[in-house]
Short mmCIF file of C-alpha atoms and ligand atoms in Angstrom, two decimals:
data_model
loop_
_atom_site.label_atom_id
_atom_site.label_comp_id
_atom_site.label_asym_id
_atom_site.label_seq_id
_atom_site.Cartn_x
_atom_site.Cartn_y
_atom_site.Cartn_z
CA MET J 1 155.84 108.15 -46.77
CA ARG J 2 153.22 106.32 -48.91
CA ALA J 3 151.54 103.44 -46.86
CA GLN J 4 154.33 100.11 -46.46
CA PRO J 5 153.08 97.30 -48.47
CA THR J 6 149.92 95.98 -46.05
CA ALA J 7 151.14 92.31 -46.72
CA SER J 8 154.49 89.58 -47.59
CA HIS J 9 152.64 88.99 -51.32
CA PHE J 10 151.57 90.63 -54.50
CA VAL J 11 149.71 88.06 -56.59
CA ASP J 12 147.20 88.48 -59.46
CA GLY J 13 146.67 92.26 -58.54
CA VAL J 14 146.32 92.29 -55.28
CA TYR J 15 148.25 91.77 -51.59
CA LEU J 16 148.19 88.71 -50.40
CA GLU J 17 148.93 86.68 -46.80
CA ASP J 18 149.42 83.73 -46.13
CA THR J 19 150.92 83.06 -41.98
CA ALA J 20 151.32 79.19 -42.84
CA GLY J 21 154.97 80.51 -44.00
CA GLU J 22 157.50 80.74 -42.00
CA PRO J 23 157.95 83.91 -41.09
CA PHE J 24 160.89 86.54 -40.95
CA ASP J 25 161.77 89.68 -40.26
CA SER J 26 162.91 92.87 -42.66
CA ILE J 27 165.44 94.41 -40.27
CA HIS J 28 166.96 98.07 -41.28
CA ALA J 29 170.67 97.17 -40.38
CA ALA J 30 171.64 100.97 -39.38
CA THR J 31 169.02 100.29 -35.73
CA GLY J 32 168.20 96.70 -35.75
CA GLU J 33 164.75 98.06 -35.54
CA VAL J 34 161.92 95.48 -37.25
CA ILE J 35 160.19 96.88 -39.55
CA ALA J 36 158.06 94.56 -41.32
CA ARG J 37 157.07 90.72 -40.01
CA LEU J 38 156.07 88.63 -43.42
CA HIS J 39 155.89 85.07 -44.38
CA ALA J 40 157.59 83.30 -46.82
CA ALA J 41 155.30 81.65 -49.15
CA THR J 42 153.83 78.53 -49.00
CA PRO J 43 153.25 76.20 -52.52
CA ALA J 44 149.73 77.52 -52.17
CA VAL J 45 150.93 81.31 -52.60
CA ILE J 46 153.80 79.77 -55.71
CA GLU J 47 150.78 78.43 -57.24
CA ALA J 48 148.45 81.24 -57.62
CA ALA J 49 151.26 83.41 -58.69
CA MET J 50 152.12 80.87 -61.60
CA ILE J 51 148.72 80.33 -62.02
CA ALA J 52 148.17 84.18 -61.91
CA ALA J 53 151.37 84.82 -64.46
CA GLU J 54 150.19 82.28 -67.26
CA ARG J 55 146.79 83.96 -67.44
CA ALA J 56 148.45 87.22 -67.23
CA GLN J 57 151.05 86.30 -70.37
CA LYS J 58 148.53 85.03 -72.42
CA GLU J 59 146.42 88.44 -71.96
CA TRP J 60 149.45 90.88 -72.32
CA ALA J 61 151.35 88.95 -75.37
CA SER J 62 147.98 89.59 -77.59
CA TRP J 63 148.27 93.36 -76.87
CA MET J 64 150.05 95.60 -79.92
CA PRO J 65 152.78 96.51 -78.85
CA VAL J 66 152.43 100.06 -78.28
CA GLU J 67 149.65 98.92 -75.84
CA ARG J 68 151.84 97.41 -73.82
CA SER J 69 154.83 99.90 -74.24
CA ARG J 70 152.56 102.66 -72.79
CA VAL J 71 151.82 100.50 -69.73
CA LEU J 72 155.65 100.13 -68.82
CA ARG J 73 156.17 103.84 -69.66
CA ARG J 74 153.31 104.77 -67.25
CA VAL J 75 155.12 102.94 -64.14
CA ALA J 76 158.53 104.17 -65.29
CA ASP J 77 156.56 106.99 -64.40
CA LEU J 78 155.14 106.61 -61.51
CA MET J 79 158.29 105.62 -59.89
CA ARG J 80 159.75 108.81 -60.37
CA GLU J 81 156.87 110.71 -59.38
CA ARG J 82 157.52 108.82 -56.15
CA ASN J 83 161.23 108.29 -56.16
CA GLN J 84 161.26 109.67 -52.84
CA GLU J 85 159.10 107.44 -50.65
CA LEU J 86 160.45 104.43 -52.95
CA SER J 87 164.19 105.65 -52.02
CA GLU J 88 163.46 105.92 -48.25
CA LEU J 89 161.72 102.49 -48.14
CA GLU J 90 164.56 101.19 -49.81
CA THR J 91 166.65 102.97 -47.52
CA LEU J 92 164.83 101.31 -44.43
CA ASP J 93 164.77 98.04 -46.13
CA THR J 94 168.47 97.95 -47.07
CA ALA J 95 170.34 100.50 -45.21
CA LYS J 96 171.87 102.20 -48.02
CA PRO J 97 172.26 105.79 -47.84
CA ILE J 98 169.26 108.14 -48.94
CA GLN J 99 171.36 109.99 -50.94
CA GLU J 100 172.14 106.64 -52.79
CA THR J 101 169.14 105.44 -52.69
CA LEU J 102 167.25 108.70 -54.13
CA VAL J 103 169.24 108.30 -57.62
CA ALA J 104 170.54 105.03 -58.06
CA ASP J 105 167.42 102.79 -57.45
CA ALA J 106 163.84 103.67 -58.35
CA THR J 107 165.56 106.19 -61.07
CA SER J 108 167.44 103.05 -62.68
CA GLY J 109 164.46 101.02 -62.26
CA ALA J 110 162.65 103.56 -63.74
CA ASP J 111 165.40 103.97 -67.10
CA ALA J 112 164.99 100.30 -67.44
CA LEU J 113 161.42 100.78 -67.88
CA GLU J 114 161.42 103.35 -70.07
CA TRP J 115 164.11 102.38 -72.64
CA PHE J 116 162.36 99.03 -72.49
CA ALA J 117 158.90 100.51 -73.21
CA SER J 118 160.59 102.07 -76.56
CA GLN J 119 161.98 98.84 -77.49
CA ALA J 120 158.43 96.72 -76.45
CA ALA J 121 156.79 98.70 -79.94
CA SER J 122 160.00 97.66 -82.32
CA ILE J 123 159.94 93.94 -81.55
CA ALA J 124 160.38 92.52 -85.39
CA GLY J 125 161.57 89.36 -87.21
CA GLU J 126 162.63 89.51 -90.29
CA ALA J 127 162.00 87.87 -93.85
CA VAL J 128 164.08 86.08 -96.00
CA PRO J 129 163.93 85.43 -99.61
CA LEU J 130 164.66 81.55 -100.64
CA GLY J 131 164.06 81.47 -104.39
CA THR J 132 160.10 80.35 -105.00
CA ASP J 133 159.59 79.72 -101.48
CA PHE J 134 160.56 82.14 -98.45
CA ALA J 135 160.65 82.32 -94.31
CA TYR J 136 160.38 84.74 -91.82
CA THR J 137 161.13 84.77 -88.10
CA VAL J 138 158.97 85.73 -85.44
CA ARG J 139 160.67 87.12 -82.38
CA GLU J 140 158.35 85.47 -79.77
CA PRO J 141 157.68 85.46 -75.49
CA LEU J 142 159.37 82.74 -73.28
CA GLY J 143 156.26 83.09 -71.53
CA VAL J 144 156.31 82.66 -67.40
CA CYS J 145 159.80 84.04 -66.17
CA VAL J 146 161.13 84.08 -62.86
CA GLY J 147 163.42 86.56 -61.07
CA ILE J 148 165.49 86.05 -57.90
CA GLY J 149 167.04 88.98 -56.28
CA ALA J 150 170.30 89.15 -54.17
CA TRP J 151 169.80 92.22 -50.88
CA ASN J 152 171.76 94.72 -52.54
CA TYR J 153 169.43 95.89 -55.76
CA PRO J 154 166.58 94.78 -54.99
CA THR J 155 163.99 97.77 -56.75
CA GLN J 156 166.75 97.81 -59.84
CA ILE J 157 167.26 94.10 -59.77
CA ALA J 158 163.18 93.69 -60.15
CA CYS J 159 163.37 96.29 -62.89
CA TRP J 160 166.00 95.39 -64.51
CA LYS J 161 164.86 91.99 -65.31
CA ALA J 162 161.04 93.58 -65.70
CA ALA J 163 161.58 95.61 -68.12
CA PRO J 164 162.95 93.24 -70.42
CA ALA J 165 160.99 90.43 -69.83
CA LEU J 166 157.15 92.25 -70.23
CA ALA J 167 158.65 94.66 -72.92
CA CYS J 168 158.67 90.24 -74.80
CA GLY J 169 155.50 89.87 -73.70
CA ASN J 170 156.37 87.80 -70.66
CA ALA J 171 154.87 87.77 -67.16
CA MET J 172 156.99 87.66 -64.41
CA VAL J 173 157.54 86.03 -60.66
CA PHE J 174 159.81 87.83 -58.90
CA LYS J 175 161.52 86.24 -55.71
CA PRO J 176 163.38 89.74 -53.65
CA SER J 177 166.25 88.76 -50.88
CA GLU J 178 164.51 88.06 -47.73
CA LEU J 179 167.03 90.61 -46.35
CA THR J 180 165.25 93.46 -48.71
CA PRO J 181 161.47 92.14 -49.30
CA LEU J 182 159.66 95.23 -48.87
CA SER J 183 160.24 97.26 -51.96
CA THR J 184 159.55 95.22 -54.52
CA LEU J 185 156.28 94.89 -53.85
CA LYS J 186 155.66 99.02 -54.06
CA VAL J 187 156.51 98.49 -57.67
CA ALA J 188 154.02 95.40 -58.15
CA GLU J 189 151.65 97.52 -56.45
CA ILE J 190 153.30 100.50 -59.85
CA PHE J 191 152.20 98.45 -62.53
CA MET J 192 148.73 97.84 -61.62
CA GLU J 193 148.23 101.21 -60.95
CA ALA J 194 149.47 101.76 -64.82
CA GLY J 195 147.47 99.73 -66.64
CA ALA J 196 149.18 96.24 -66.54
CA PRO J 197 147.08 93.02 -66.53
CA ALA J 198 146.38 91.58 -62.95
CA GLY J 199 148.93 88.42 -62.32
CA LEU J 200 151.35 90.48 -65.08
CA PHE J 201 154.65 90.74 -62.25
CA ASN J 202 154.21 89.34 -59.00
CA VAL J 203 156.79 89.21 -56.22
CA VAL J 204 156.89 85.95 -53.81
CA GLN J 205 158.92 86.43 -50.80
CA GLY J 206 161.22 83.49 -48.70
CA PHE J 207 164.22 82.01 -48.80
CA GLY J 208 166.28 80.13 -50.97
CA ALA J 209 163.70 77.21 -50.72
CA VAL J 210 160.92 79.27 -52.21
CA GLY J 211 163.45 80.30 -54.97
CA ALA J 212 163.99 76.83 -56.15
CA ALA J 213 160.68 75.84 -56.63
CA LEU J 214 160.18 78.86 -58.16
CA ALA J 215 163.16 77.72 -60.44
CA GLU J 216 162.28 73.95 -60.95
CA HIS J 217 157.69 75.36 -61.43
CA PRO J 218 156.55 73.34 -64.78
CA THR J 219 155.08 76.50 -65.71
CA THR J 220 158.21 78.63 -65.63
CA ALA J 221 160.18 79.44 -68.98
CA LYS J 222 162.75 81.26 -67.78
CA VAL J 223 164.83 81.62 -64.36
CA SER J 224 167.01 85.33 -64.12
CA LEU J 225 169.68 85.05 -60.98
CA THR J 226 171.31 87.90 -59.36
CA GLY J 227 173.43 86.50 -56.60
CA SER J 228 176.11 84.79 -55.95
CA VAL J 229 178.11 81.90 -57.73
CA PRO J 230 176.87 79.14 -55.18
CA THR J 231 173.46 79.65 -55.64
CA GLY J 232 174.15 80.30 -59.51
CA GLY J 233 175.25 77.20 -60.22
CA LYS J 234 171.99 75.19 -57.87
CA VAL J 235 169.68 76.56 -60.13
CA TYR J 236 171.29 76.42 -63.39
CA THR J 237 171.14 72.54 -63.09
CA THR J 238 167.80 72.74 -61.70
CA ALA J 239 166.64 74.97 -64.52
CA ALA J 240 168.93 72.68 -66.76
CA ALA J 241 167.03 69.85 -65.82
CA GLY J 242 163.74 71.28 -67.02
CA MET J 243 165.40 72.18 -70.05
CA ARG J 244 164.87 76.38 -68.98
CA HIS J 245 166.10 79.63 -70.11
CA VAL J 246 168.68 81.59 -68.15
CA THR J 247 170.61 84.87 -67.17
CA MET J 248 172.80 84.22 -64.46
CA GLU J 249 174.05 87.89 -62.86
CA LEU J 250 176.91 86.39 -60.59
CA GLY J 251 179.86 87.14 -58.35
CA GLY J 252 182.84 88.89 -59.03
CA LYS J 253 186.70 90.20 -57.48
CA SER J 254 186.74 92.24 -59.93
CA PRO J 255 190.50 93.78 -61.10
CA MET J 256 191.35 98.00 -61.87
CA ILE J 257 194.04 98.75 -63.41
CA VAL J 258 195.47 102.34 -62.94
CA PHE J 259 198.70 102.99 -64.94
CA ASP J 260 201.39 105.66 -63.87
CA ASP J 261 200.05 107.70 -66.23
CA ALA J 262 196.80 107.77 -64.90
CA ASP J 263 194.45 111.49 -63.71
CA ILE J 264 195.26 110.42 -60.32
CA GLU J 265 192.63 111.83 -58.32
CA ASP J 266 189.73 110.16 -61.15
CA ALA J 267 191.41 106.77 -60.91
CA ILE J 268 191.28 107.55 -56.94
CA GLY J 269 187.56 108.30 -57.17
CA GLY J 270 186.89 105.20 -59.29
CA ALA J 271 188.96 102.93 -56.69
CA MET J 272 186.33 104.32 -53.75
CA LEU J 273 183.32 103.94 -56.34
CA GLY J 274 184.00 100.84 -57.19
CA ASN J 275 184.99 99.62 -53.37
CA PHE J 276 182.50 102.00 -50.49
CA TYR J 277 179.79 102.62 -52.50
CA SER J 278 176.62 100.81 -51.10
CA THR J 279 179.22 100.04 -48.25
CA GLY J 280 181.17 97.54 -51.04
CA GLN J 281 178.09 95.16 -51.44
CA ILE J 282 178.00 95.94 -55.20
CA CYS J 283 179.22 92.60 -56.86
CA SER J 284 181.19 94.89 -60.30
CA ASN J 285 183.36 95.65 -57.87
CA GLY J 286 186.90 96.81 -58.19
CA THR J 287 188.00 94.65 -55.53
CA ARG J 288 191.90 93.97 -56.90
CA VAL J 289 193.03 97.09 -57.31
CA PHE J 290 196.70 96.72 -59.05
CA VAL J 291 198.18 100.18 -59.43
CA GLN J 292 201.89 101.11 -61.23
CA ALA J 293 204.48 100.70 -58.48
CA ARG J 294 206.04 104.03 -59.62
CA ILE J 295 202.61 106.39 -58.08
CA LYS J 296 201.31 103.77 -55.55
CA ASP J 297 202.85 105.49 -52.52
CA ARG J 298 201.21 108.36 -53.78
CA PHE J 299 197.63 107.26 -55.08
CA LEU J 300 197.71 105.44 -51.34
CA GLU J 301 198.56 108.55 -49.45
CA ARG J 302 195.49 109.91 -51.19
CA LEU J 303 193.21 107.43 -51.20
CA ILE J 304 193.34 107.06 -47.49
CA GLU J 305 192.74 110.86 -47.54
CA ARG J 306 190.15 110.93 -49.19
CA THR J 307 188.71 107.28 -47.71
CA ARG J 308 189.11 109.38 -43.87
CA ALA J 309 186.87 112.19 -45.04
CA ILE J 310 183.86 109.74 -45.70
CA ARG J 311 180.59 110.04 -43.69
CA ILE J 312 179.91 107.50 -41.88
CA GLY J 313 175.65 106.81 -40.06
CA ASP J 314 172.54 107.51 -40.22
CA PRO J 315 171.36 106.24 -43.65
CA LEU J 316 167.72 108.96 -43.52
CA ASP J 317 170.70 111.81 -42.64
CA PRO J 318 171.16 113.20 -45.98
CA GLU J 319 174.42 113.59 -45.63
CA THR J 320 175.40 110.25 -44.98
CA GLN J 321 178.04 108.44 -47.74
CA MET J 322 178.08 105.18 -45.74
CA GLY J 323 175.51 103.22 -44.26
CA PRO J 324 175.55 99.83 -41.92
CA LEU J 325 176.28 96.27 -44.09
CA ILE J 326 172.96 94.13 -45.04
CA SER J 327 173.00 92.28 -41.76
CA GLN J 328 175.17 91.02 -39.02
CA ALA J 329 176.07 87.93 -40.47
CA GLN J 330 177.95 89.96 -43.02
CA ARG J 331 179.62 91.78 -41.19
CA GLU J 332 180.74 88.56 -39.28
CA LYS J 333 182.00 87.88 -43.07
CA VAL J 334 183.09 90.27 -43.78
CA LEU J 335 185.54 91.20 -40.75
CA GLY J 336 186.79 87.34 -40.84
CA TYR J 337 187.79 88.65 -44.40
CA ILE J 338 189.87 91.46 -43.03
CA GLU J 339 191.57 89.11 -40.51
CA ALA J 340 192.58 87.24 -43.14
CA GLY J 341 194.08 89.76 -44.86
CA LYS J 342 196.14 90.46 -42.22
CA ARG J 343 196.51 86.61 -41.40
CA GLU J 344 197.88 86.94 -44.54
CA GLY J 345 200.36 89.47 -44.59
CA ALA J 346 198.63 92.40 -46.04
CA THR J 347 198.73 95.80 -44.72
CA LEU J 348 196.68 97.88 -42.83
CA ALA J 349 196.01 101.15 -44.61
CA TYR J 350 193.04 102.56 -43.07
CA GLY J 351 189.92 101.22 -41.42
CA GLY J 352 189.88 97.62 -40.69
CA GLY J 353 187.56 98.31 -37.64
CA VAL J 354 183.91 98.96 -36.11
CA PRO J 355 182.86 102.86 -35.15
CA THR J 356 181.53 103.14 -32.30
CA GLY J 357 179.78 105.14 -30.70
CA ALA J 358 176.06 106.01 -30.46
CA VAL J 359 175.16 105.73 -34.01
CA TYR J 360 176.61 102.83 -34.94
CA ASP J 361 175.71 100.95 -31.32
CA ASP J 362 173.13 99.05 -32.52
CA GLY J 363 173.89 98.56 -36.76
CA THR J 364 176.11 96.30 -38.71
CA PHE J 365 178.53 99.61 -39.62
CA ILE J 366 181.66 98.82 -40.55
CA GLU J 367 184.84 101.31 -41.39
CA PRO J 368 186.26 101.47 -45.06
CA THR J 369 189.30 99.79 -44.69
CA ILE J 370 191.90 99.58 -47.18
CA PHE J 371 194.91 96.94 -47.62
CA SER J 372 198.02 97.69 -49.28
CA ASP J 373 201.12 95.13 -50.17
CA VAL J 374 198.91 92.54 -50.85
CA THR J 375 199.43 89.79 -53.46
CA ASP J 376 197.39 87.10 -55.60
CA THR J 377 197.26 84.58 -53.64
CA MET J 378 196.05 85.65 -50.11
CA THR J 379 192.55 85.13 -49.55
CA ILE J 380 191.08 89.16 -49.48
CA ALA J 381 192.48 89.09 -53.64
CA LYS J 382 190.98 85.64 -54.24
CA GLU J 383 187.07 85.79 -52.75
CA GLU J 384 184.58 88.31 -53.03
CA ILE J 385 184.41 89.94 -49.72
CA PHE J 386 180.91 92.08 -50.95
CA GLY J 387 181.43 94.61 -48.45
CA PRO J 388 183.84 98.16 -47.99
CA VAL J 389 187.81 96.00 -48.12
CA LEU J 390 190.21 98.07 -51.21
CA SER J 391 192.96 95.41 -51.74
CA LEU J 392 195.95 97.12 -53.21
CA LEU J 393 198.33 95.40 -55.37
CA THR J 394 201.51 97.04 -56.76
CA PHE J 395 202.98 95.98 -60.56
CA GLU J 396 205.71 96.93 -63.16
CA SER J 397 204.89 95.97 -66.83
CA GLU J 398 201.28 95.87 -68.55
CA ASP J 399 201.47 92.75 -69.74
CA GLU J 400 201.87 92.16 -66.10
CA ALA J 401 198.81 93.19 -64.88
CA VAL J 402 196.51 91.96 -67.24
CA ALA J 403 197.69 88.41 -66.85
CA ARG J 404 197.83 88.38 -62.93
CA ALA J 405 194.24 91.27 -63.52
CA ASN J 406 192.62 87.72 -65.55
CA GLY J 407 194.17 85.48 -63.03
CA THR J 408 191.05 84.61 -61.20
CA PRO J 409 187.99 82.20 -61.58
CA PHE J 410 185.46 85.23 -62.13
CA GLY J 411 185.30 88.00 -65.01
CA LEU J 412 182.57 90.32 -64.08
CA ALA J 413 183.95 93.32 -64.55
CA ALA J 414 187.14 95.23 -64.76
CA GLY J 415 188.54 99.08 -64.67
CA LEU J 416 191.54 100.43 -66.20
CA PHE J 417 192.58 103.86 -65.80
CA THR J 418 195.50 105.84 -68.73
CA ARG J 419 196.01 109.08 -70.75
CA ASP J 420 196.74 106.28 -72.82
CA LEU J 421 194.66 105.90 -75.76
CA ALA J 422 196.00 102.92 -77.83
CA ARG J 423 197.20 101.47 -74.54
CA ALA J 424 193.66 101.53 -72.97
CA HIS J 425 191.59 99.71 -75.82
CA ARG J 426 194.50 97.17 -75.52
CA VAL J 427 193.85 96.20 -72.39
CA ALA J 428 190.13 96.47 -72.71
CA GLY J 429 190.72 93.91 -75.15
CA SER J 430 192.88 91.69 -73.06
CA LEU J 431 190.88 91.43 -70.25
CA GLN J 432 188.42 88.60 -69.31
CA ALA J 433 184.81 90.66 -68.54
CA GLY J 434 181.66 91.25 -69.72
CA ILE J 435 181.89 94.52 -68.68
CA CYS J 436 185.11 96.92 -68.89
CA TRP J 437 186.11 100.50 -68.09
CA ILE J 438 188.42 103.07 -69.32
CA ASN J 439 189.13 106.55 -67.37
CA THR J 440 185.27 105.86 -65.09
CA TYR J 441 184.42 102.70 -63.31
CA ASN J 442 180.50 100.43 -62.33
CA LEU J 443 178.09 102.96 -64.57
CA THR J 444 175.70 100.90 -65.95
CA PRO J 445 173.30 102.87 -67.75
CA VAL J 446 170.30 101.18 -69.53
CA GLU J 447 171.72 101.55 -72.56
CA ILE J 448 174.67 99.14 -72.42
CA PRO J 449 174.86 95.38 -72.07
CA PHE J 450 175.74 94.40 -68.78
CA GLY J 451 176.78 90.49 -67.40
CA GLY J 452 179.82 88.09 -66.86
CA VAL J 453 181.89 85.70 -68.34
CA LYS J 454 183.58 82.51 -66.66
CA GLN J 455 182.23 82.05 -63.25
CA SER J 456 180.64 85.65 -63.60
CA GLY J 457 177.84 84.25 -64.94
CA LEU J 458 175.68 84.70 -68.66
CA GLY J 459 172.89 86.19 -70.01
CA ARG J 460 173.34 89.69 -70.12
CA GLU J 461 171.09 92.28 -68.82
CA ASN J 462 170.37 96.19 -70.46
CA GLY J 463 170.75 96.95 -74.06
CA ARG J 464 169.84 95.16 -76.77
CA ALA J 465 171.10 92.07 -76.02
CA ALA J 466 168.91 91.65 -73.31
CA MET J 467 165.82 91.39 -75.44
CA GLU J 468 167.36 87.87 -76.91
CA PHE J 469 167.30 86.17 -73.22
CA TYR J 470 163.82 87.06 -73.04
CA SER J 471 162.96 85.85 -75.78
CA GLN J 472 162.90 83.14 -78.74
CA LEU J 473 162.81 82.90 -82.84
CA LYS J 474 159.73 81.06 -84.67
CA THR J 475 160.92 80.39 -88.27
CA VAL J 476 158.57 79.97 -89.92
CA HIS J 477 158.80 78.19 -93.73
CA VAL J 478 156.26 79.12 -96.91
CA GLY J 479 156.58 76.78 -99.43
CA LEU J 480 155.17 78.10 -103.12
CA GLY J 481 156.04 75.95 -104.92
CA PRO J 482 155.05 72.28 -105.83
CA VAL J 483 156.27 69.72 -103.14
CA GLU J 484 159.77 68.33 -104.09
CA SER J 485 159.37 64.32 -102.56
CA PRO J 486 161.26 60.93 -103.43
CA TYR J 487 158.22 58.97 -102.84
P1 NDP L 501 172.69 84.12 -52.28
O1 NDP L 501 173.50 83.58 -53.94
O2 NDP L 501 173.24 84.38 -51.50
O3 NDP L 501 170.95 84.41 -52.73
C1 NDP L 501 170.68 85.13 -54.13
C2 NDP L 501 169.27 85.05 -54.11
O4 NDP L 501 168.93 83.41 -54.45
C3 NDP L 501 168.49 85.01 -53.31
O5 NDP L 501 166.83 85.95 -53.03
C4 NDP L 501 167.73 83.72 -52.70
O6 NDP L 501 167.56 83.61 -51.22
C5 NDP L 501 168.19 82.88 -54.03
N1 NDP L 501 168.34 81.28 -53.63
C6 NDP L 501 169.10 80.68 -53.13
N2 NDP L 501 169.33 79.59 -52.52
C7 NDP L 501 168.82 79.31 -53.72
C8 NDP L 501 167.82 78.67 -54.13
N3 NDP L 501 168.64 76.83 -54.03
N4 NDP L 501 167.50 78.31 -55.78
C9 NDP L 501 166.86 79.05 -55.94
N5 NDP L 501 167.21 80.60 -54.95
C10 NDP L 501 168.24 80.31 -53.88
O7 NDP L 501 173.26 86.41 -52.98
P2 NDP L 501 173.13 87.28 -52.03
O8 NDP L 501 171.34 87.43 -51.65
O9 NDP L 501 174.12 87.05 -50.63
O10 NDP L 501 173.52 88.77 -52.57
C11 NDP L 501 174.81 87.93 -52.81
C12 NDP L 501 175.86 87.87 -54.22
O11 NDP L 501 174.64 89.11 -55.24
C13 NDP L 501 177.01 88.10 -54.16
O12 NDP L 501 177.74 87.03 -54.89
C14 NDP L 501 176.69 89.63 -55.61
O13 NDP L 501 178.20 89.59 -55.91
C15 NDP L 501 176.08 89.54 -56.29
N6 NDP L 501 175.14 89.37 -57.17
C16 NDP L 501 175.89 89.97 -58.09
C17 NDP L 501 174.75 91.36 -59.59
C18 NDP L 501 175.16 91.20 -61.00
O14 NDP L 501 174.67 91.86 -61.44
N7 NDP L 501 176.57 90.16 -61.41
C19 NDP L 501 174.44 92.23 -58.55
C20 NDP L 501 174.36 92.05 -57.00
C21 NDP L 501 174.93 90.89 -56.95
P3 NDP L 501 167.60 83.43 -49.60
O15 NDP L 501 168.39 85.71 -49.54
O16 NDP L 501 166.62 84.10 -48.81
O17 NDP L 501 168.89 83.28 -50.25
#
């Protein structure tokens, strides 16, 4: 593997350390090994990052769009060339299996950079004829954007934010979760290699307080957060005080509805992907699986059979399909939900415990878990668990399924499996979610917008829609006639 990051922060085109900042360790959750010691950003580091970003943004915005596009494209190419080493680092940082990180992290970041590179070259306003006069609009960058990320997809989150932000002519200061601080530093290095101005993409480390300091910094024009609903509320409030733009990618408790005419193996595949991929640590997971009563027994039986075959183990082993959770604290939280499920009367149909044996003893592993006989009022059906815990509920009619699916304050995603075309679109139209999948689940290609409704957030990442959230319109009205004044 190429060298690991050499200091905690990447500011103004170089690595930067300030040992006065609170120290913290990056731990490989599969073994408990410390893989790096870092320091949270001090006010001096934050200031340096904001000054560098402000300066770089002005330069970057003055470039020809096609030049900006070229740099973003080069970043994408370099990330793809280095996918193996970036994925290994991501696996050490997040403990997600290498078979996942090789296909879902640096590669999806590269997709975002490549796709928004093409958008960068085609930003334009419109001309509006006004009789004698006319007006035109200019789509302008916002300035310095702050990105704050969760720990499940650090590289992807950084790129999903940086790619549209930079395509629109902004600069970015990114703070990863302190649990996964390393991989975004390598992305920052690549930006420099690709020819971006120093300071265009900066990474500063730290806990919530650093995120809060960035969100309220006077230079910050926009804050884009990927995190939980409670953190979203705090960051939104801080941003509102300064009238700053926001994008909020928050949590969910998404429904997946399986009708009795569905291809059952596909539906089970979707339910497993939407509950067990990344050890269940995915915001859009379909954690409430509503299965039509007539097929429940068959569905559950095959679901258990296929879940039993999941290979849990060392995430660096290419055969491993499920790694540990990100931390001991997260495992305690998930085990607490499993206890609540049992206490409140759900049937533990599979898993629920911690695997034992030498491979598992020092890590934060957990078994993929299936509860059946879950009801809407149980804690496991209401709260986001962020672990591999699938809740199976049954329903009789379409109307009932839709009403119960919508009975949550969250609204990030939803899915449905059926062979009935009319019903598929009718139900998709009724579900309160930012994204609905029909006969598939959790696919998020860069070409399509992604984001939530209700408590799950606002704004959209990916797709052309994202450009709206990283730019603002200026209107210029050009008077060509005499000025009509009553005075
Ligand atoms: P958190 O909300 O705990 O943290 C998210 C980020 O915000 C972290 O970098 C965190 O720093 C930072 N932060 C915490 N407090 C503040 C504050 N007051 N001001 C500014 N920044 C702050 O989320 P997790 O990291 O635990 O991630 C899990 C959550 O993220 C889940 O709810 C999940 O659904 C959601 N998520 C949403 C996605 C989406 O696209 N909709 C995708 C992935 C995850 P620190 O880590 O140091 O606390």
